[in-house]
């Protein structure tokens, strides 16, 4: 079952913050985050395993609330290079297939 | 490593023709995935292989689609006959299971007229 992402789109000015949410109705083993720039392939950002850990990648971090089966991606002090579509992918067990959400289109303006 | 290599990058064909998309995964990766991306349906998993064996093909739209992985370094996705609604970008991705961190190929953009 496909995870649900929100919002579907967000427009920011450089330096502003954003949060992208991903939720599932099923118990999850892990949540992955990918970013896809226009005309390119999705690129892996980070993976969060069940346990509620938080991870960071430069000024992009994420959390995973195992009880709520929700993950959030935090983008702080956004840069123009952050523009793209962000996808969360969920796994229900180790080595299971990865199911992607519908994506969140992020546009950062100068 | 050259990454995941897909061919062709672009394919334009007419309805009813056979289309074959090819993928070379990253050496050492043991899982391979075929995804289809459209504006309407997003990223859909079509089929995935583990150690060259198809594990889940429930995403394959219908019998017109078939996928093979004859060895660890090569996979094909075939559509026969093709239809306009098959127009999409088809991505191949590979990973080292059980950690399914996917590396995607550049994609094959298919247009069926």
CSV table of C-alpha atoms in Angstrom, one decimal:
chain,number,residue,atom,x,y,z
A,1,UNK,CA,0.0,0.0,0.0
A,2,UNK,CA,1.3,3.4,-1.1
A,3,UNK,CA,2.4,5.8,1.7
A,4,UNK,CA,0.8,9.2,1.7
A,5,UNK,CA,2.9,12.3,1.5
A,6,UNK,CA,2.0,15.9,2.4
A,7,UNK,CA,2.1,18.5,1.2
A,8,UNK,CA,1.9,17.8,-2.5
A,9,UNK,CA,3.9,20.9,-3.3
A,10,UNK,CA,5.6,23.7,-1.4
A,11,UNK,CA,7.3,26.9,-2.5
A,12,UNK,CA,10.0,28.5,-0.4
A,13,UNK,CA,12.4,31.4,-0.4
A,14,UNK,CA,16.0,30.7,0.1
A,15,UNK,CA,16.8,30.3,3.7
A,16,UNK,CA,13.3,29.2,4.8
A,17,UNK,CA,12.5,25.9,6.4
A,18,UNK,CA,10.1,23.1,5.2
A,19,UNK,CA,8.7,19.9,6.6
A,20,UNK,CA,7.5,17.0,4.4
A,21,UNK,CA,5.5,14.3,5.9
A,22,UNK,CA,5.0,10.6,5.0
A,23,UNK,CA,2.5,8.3,6.6
A,24,UNK,CA,1.5,4.7,6.3
A,25,UNK,CA,-1.5,2.7,7.5
A,26,UNK,CA,0.7,-0.4,7.9
A,27,UNK,CA,3.5,-1.2,10.3
A,28,UNK,CA,6.8,-0.3,8.8
A,29,UNK,CA,10.3,-1.6,9.1
A,30,UNK,CA,12.0,1.4,7.5
A,31,UNK,CA,11.4,4.6,5.7
A,32,UNK,CA,13.7,5.9,2.9
A,33,UNK,CA,13.9,9.4,1.5
A,34,UNK,CA,14.9,10.2,-2.1
A,35,UNK,CA,15.1,13.4,-4.1
A,36,UNK,CA,14.5,13.7,-7.8
A,37,UNK,CA,15.5,16.7,-9.8
A,38,UNK,CA,13.7,17.5,-13.0
A,39,UNK,CA,14.7,15.1,-15.8
A,40,UNK,CA,16.9,13.0,-13.6
A,41,UNK,CA,16.7,9.8,-11.6
A,42,UNK,CA,15.8,9.7,-7.9
A,43,UNK,CA,18.8,9.9,-5.6
A,44,UNK,CA,18.9,8.4,-2.1
A,45,UNK,CA,19.1,10.8,0.8
A,46,UNK,CA,18.7,8.7,3.9
A,47,UNK,CA,17.1,5.7,5.5
A,48,UNK,CA,15.5,5.4,8.9
A,49,UNK,CA,14.9,2.1,10.6
A,50,UNK,CA,12.1,1.5,13.2
A,51,UNK,CA,13.2,2.8,16.5
A,52,UNK,CA,12.4,6.4,16.2
A,53,UNK,CA,15.9,7.5,15.2
A,54,UNK,CA,16.6,10.8,13.6
A,55,UNK,CA,19.2,11.2,10.9
A,56,UNK,CA,20.8,14.2,9.2
A,57,UNK,CA,22.4,15.0,6.0
A,58,UNK,CA,23.9,18.5,5.9
A,59,UNK,CA,20.8,20.7,6.6
A,60,UNK,CA,18.4,17.9,5.8
A,61,UNK,CA,17.2,15.6,8.6
A,62,UNK,CA,14.4,13.2,9.2
A,63,UNK,CA,12.6,11.4,11.9
A,64,UNK,CA,10.6,8.2,12.1
A,65,UNK,CA,7.8,7.8,14.6
A,66,UNK,CA,7.3,4.0,14.7
A,67,UNK,CA,4.1,4.2,16.8
A,68,UNK,CA,2.4,6.5,14.3
A,69,UNK,CA,4.0,5.0,11.3
A,70,UNK,CA,5.0,8.4,10.2
A,71,UNK,CA,8.2,10.0,9.0
A,72,UNK,CA,9.0,13.6,8.5
A,73,UNK,CA,11.8,15.2,6.4
A,74,UNK,CA,13.1,18.6,7.7
A,75,UNK,CA,14.8,21.0,5.4
A,76,UNK,CA,16.4,23.9,7.2
A,77,UNK,CA,17.8,27.1,5.7
A,78,UNK,CA,16.8,25.9,2.2
A,79,UNK,CA,19.1,26.4,-0.7
A,80,UNK,CA,18.3,26.6,-4.4
A,81,UNK,CA,19.8,23.2,-4.8
A,82,UNK,CA,17.1,21.7,-2.6
A,83,UNK,CA,14.5,22.1,-5.4
A,84,UNK,CA,13.1,18.9,-6.7
A,85,UNK,CA,10.6,16.3,-5.9
A,86,UNK,CA,11.0,14.4,-2.6
A,87,UNK,CA,9.8,10.8,-2.3
A,88,UNK,CA,9.4,8.7,0.7
A,89,UNK,CA,9.7,4.9,0.3
A,90,UNK,CA,8.5,2.4,2.8
A,91,UNK,CA,9.5,-1.2,3.6
A,92,UNK,CA,7.3,-3.5,5.7
A,93,UNK,CA,10.2,-5.9,6.4
A,94,UNK,CA,13.9,-6.2,5.8
A,95,UNK,CA,14.6,-6.8,2.2
A,96,UNK,CA,11.0,-6.3,1.2
A,97,UNK,CA,10.1,-4.2,-1.8
A,98,UNK,CA,10.2,-0.4,-1.5
A,99,UNK,CA,6.8,1.3,-2.1
A,100,UNK,CA,7.0,5.1,-2.9
A,101,UNK,CA,4.6,7.9,-2.0
A,102,UNK,CA,3.2,10.3,-4.5
A,103,UNK,CA,6.0,12.8,-4.0
A,104,UNK,CA,6.3,16.4,-2.8
A,105,UNK,CA,7.4,19.0,-5.2
A,106,UNK,CA,9.6,21.5,-3.6
A,107,UNK,CA,10.6,24.8,-5.3
A,108,UNK,CA,13.1,27.1,-3.7
A,109,UNK,CA,13.2,30.6,-5.1
A,110,UNK,CA,15.9,33.3,-4.7
B,1,UNK,CA,31.7,2.0,-10.7
B,2,UNK,CA,29.6,3.2,-13.7
B,3,UNK,CA,26.4,3.0,-11.8
B,4,UNK,CA,23.2,1.4,-13.1
B,5,UNK,CA,23.2,1.5,-16.9
B,6,UNK,CA,20.0,1.6,-18.9
B,7,UNK,CA,19.3,1.6,-22.6
B,8,UNK,CA,17.9,3.0,-24.6
B,9,UNK,CA,17.6,6.4,-23.0
B,10,UNK,CA,14.7,7.4,-25.4
B,11,UNK,CA,12.5,5.2,-27.4
B,12,UNK,CA,9.7,6.3,-29.7
B,13,UNK,CA,7.6,3.6,-31.2
B,14,UNK,CA,4.2,2.9,-32.8
B,15,UNK,CA,1.4,1.1,-31.1
B,16,UNK,CA,1.6,-2.6,-31.5
B,17,UNK,CA,5.4,-2.7,-31.7
B,18,UNK,CA,7.6,-4.7,-29.3
B,19,UNK,CA,9.7,-2.7,-26.9
B,20,UNK,CA,12.7,-4.0,-25.0
B,21,UNK,CA,14.4,-2.0,-22.3
B,22,UNK,CA,17.7,-3.1,-20.9
B,23,UNK,CA,19.4,-2.7,-17.5
B,24,UNK,CA,22.9,-3.5,-16.2
B,25,UNK,CA,22.9,-3.3,-12.4
B,26,UNK,CA,25.8,-2.3,-10.2
B,27,UNK,CA,28.3,-5.1,-9.9
B,28,UNK,CA,27.9,-6.9,-6.6
B,29,UNK,CA,24.3,-5.8,-6.0
B,30,UNK,CA,21.9,-8.7,-5.6
B,31,UNK,CA,18.5,-7.1,-6.0
B,32,UNK,CA,17.1,-5.4,-9.1
B,33,UNK,CA,13.9,-3.4,-9.5
B,34,UNK,CA,11.9,-2.1,-12.4
B,35,UNK,CA,9.8,1.0,-11.7
B,36,UNK,CA,7.6,3.0,-14.0
B,37,UNK,CA,7.0,6.7,-13.5
B,38,UNK,CA,4.1,8.8,-14.9
B,39,UNK,CA,2.6,12.1,-13.8
B,40,UNK,CA,-0.7,10.4,-12.9
B,41,UNK,CA,0.6,7.3,-11.1
B,42,UNK,CA,4.0,8.4,-9.7
B,43,UNK,CA,6.7,5.8,-9.2
B,44,UNK,CA,5.2,2.3,-9.5
B,45,UNK,CA,7.1,-0.9,-8.8
B,46,UNK,CA,6.6,-3.3,-11.6
B,47,UNK,CA,8.8,-6.2,-10.6
B,48,UNK,CA,11.8,-7.0,-8.5
B,49,UNK,CA,14.5,-9.7,-8.5
B,50,UNK,CA,16.7,-11.1,-5.8
B,51,UNK,CA,19.7,-13.1,-6.9
B,52,UNK,CA,18.2,-13.2,-10.4
B,53,UNK,CA,14.9,-14.7,-9.2
B,54,UNK,CA,11.7,-12.8,-9.6
B,55,UNK,CA,10.3,-12.2,-6.1
B,56,UNK,CA,7.3,-10.0,-6.7
B,57,UNK,CA,5.7,-9.2,-10.1
B,58,UNK,CA,2.4,-8.1,-8.8
B,59,UNK,CA,3.0,-4.6,-10.2
B,60,UNK,CA,3.3,-5.8,-13.8
B,61,UNK,CA,0.3,-4.3,-15.5
B,62,UNK,CA,-0.7,-7.2,-17.7
B,63,UNK,CA,0.5,-10.0,-19.8
B,64,UNK,CA,1.9,-7.6,-22.3
B,65,UNK,CA,4.7,-6.9,-19.9
B,66,UNK,CA,7.5,-9.4,-19.1
B,67,UNK,CA,10.8,-9.2,-17.4
B,68,UNK,CA,13.8,-11.4,-17.3
B,69,UNK,CA,17.1,-11.5,-15.5
B,70,UNK,CA,19.2,-14.2,-17.1
B,71,UNK,CA,22.3,-13.4,-15.0
B,72,UNK,CA,23.5,-11.0,-12.3
B,73,UNK,CA,24.6,-8.3,-14.7
B,74,UNK,CA,21.7,-8.0,-17.1
B,75,UNK,CA,17.9,-7.6,-17.1
B,76,UNK,CA,15.3,-6.8,-19.7
B,77,UNK,CA,11.8,-5.5,-19.5
B,78,UNK,CA,9.7,-6.2,-22.6
B,79,UNK,CA,6.4,-4.8,-23.7
B,80,UNK,CA,4.6,-6.6,-26.5
B,81,UNK,CA,2.5,-5.2,-28.0
B,82,UNK,CA,3.0,-1.7,-26.8
B,83,UNK,CA,0.1,0.8,-26.3
B,84,UNK,CA,0.0,4.6,-26.0
B,85,UNK,CA,-0.8,4.2,-22.3
B,86,UNK,CA,2.6,2.5,-21.7
B,87,UNK,CA,4.3,5.9,-22.4
B,88,UNK,CA,6.3,6.6,-19.3
B,89,UNK,CA,9.8,6.8,-17.9
B,90,UNK,CA,11.0,3.3,-16.9
B,91,UNK,CA,13.7,3.2,-14.2
B,92,UNK,CA,15.8,0.3,-13.3
B,93,UNK,CA,17.4,0.3,-9.8
B,94,UNK,CA,19.7,-2.1,-7.9
B,95,UNK,CA,20.6,-2.6,-4.3
B,96,UNK,CA,22.5,-4.9,-2.0
B,97,UNK,CA,19.8,-6.7,0.0
B,98,UNK,CA,18.6,-6.7,2.7
B,99,UNK,CA,19.4,-3.0,2.9
B,100,UNK,CA,17.3,-1.8,0.0
B,101,UNK,CA,19.1,1.5,-0.6
B,102,UNK,CA,18.4,1.9,-4.3
B,103,UNK,CA,20.7,3.2,-6.9
B,104,UNK,CA,18.6,4.2,-9.9
B,105,UNK,CA,19.6,4.2,-13.6
B,106,UNK,CA,19.1,7.3,-15.7
B,107,UNK,CA,15.8,5.9,-17.0
B,108,UNK,CA,14.4,5.0,-20.4
B,109,UNK,CA,11.8,7.4,-21.7
B,110,UNK,CA,9.2,5.5,-23.8
B,111,UNK,CA,6.8,7.2,-26.1
B,112,UNK,CA,4.2,5.0,-27.8
B,113,UNK,CA,2.4,6.8,-30.7
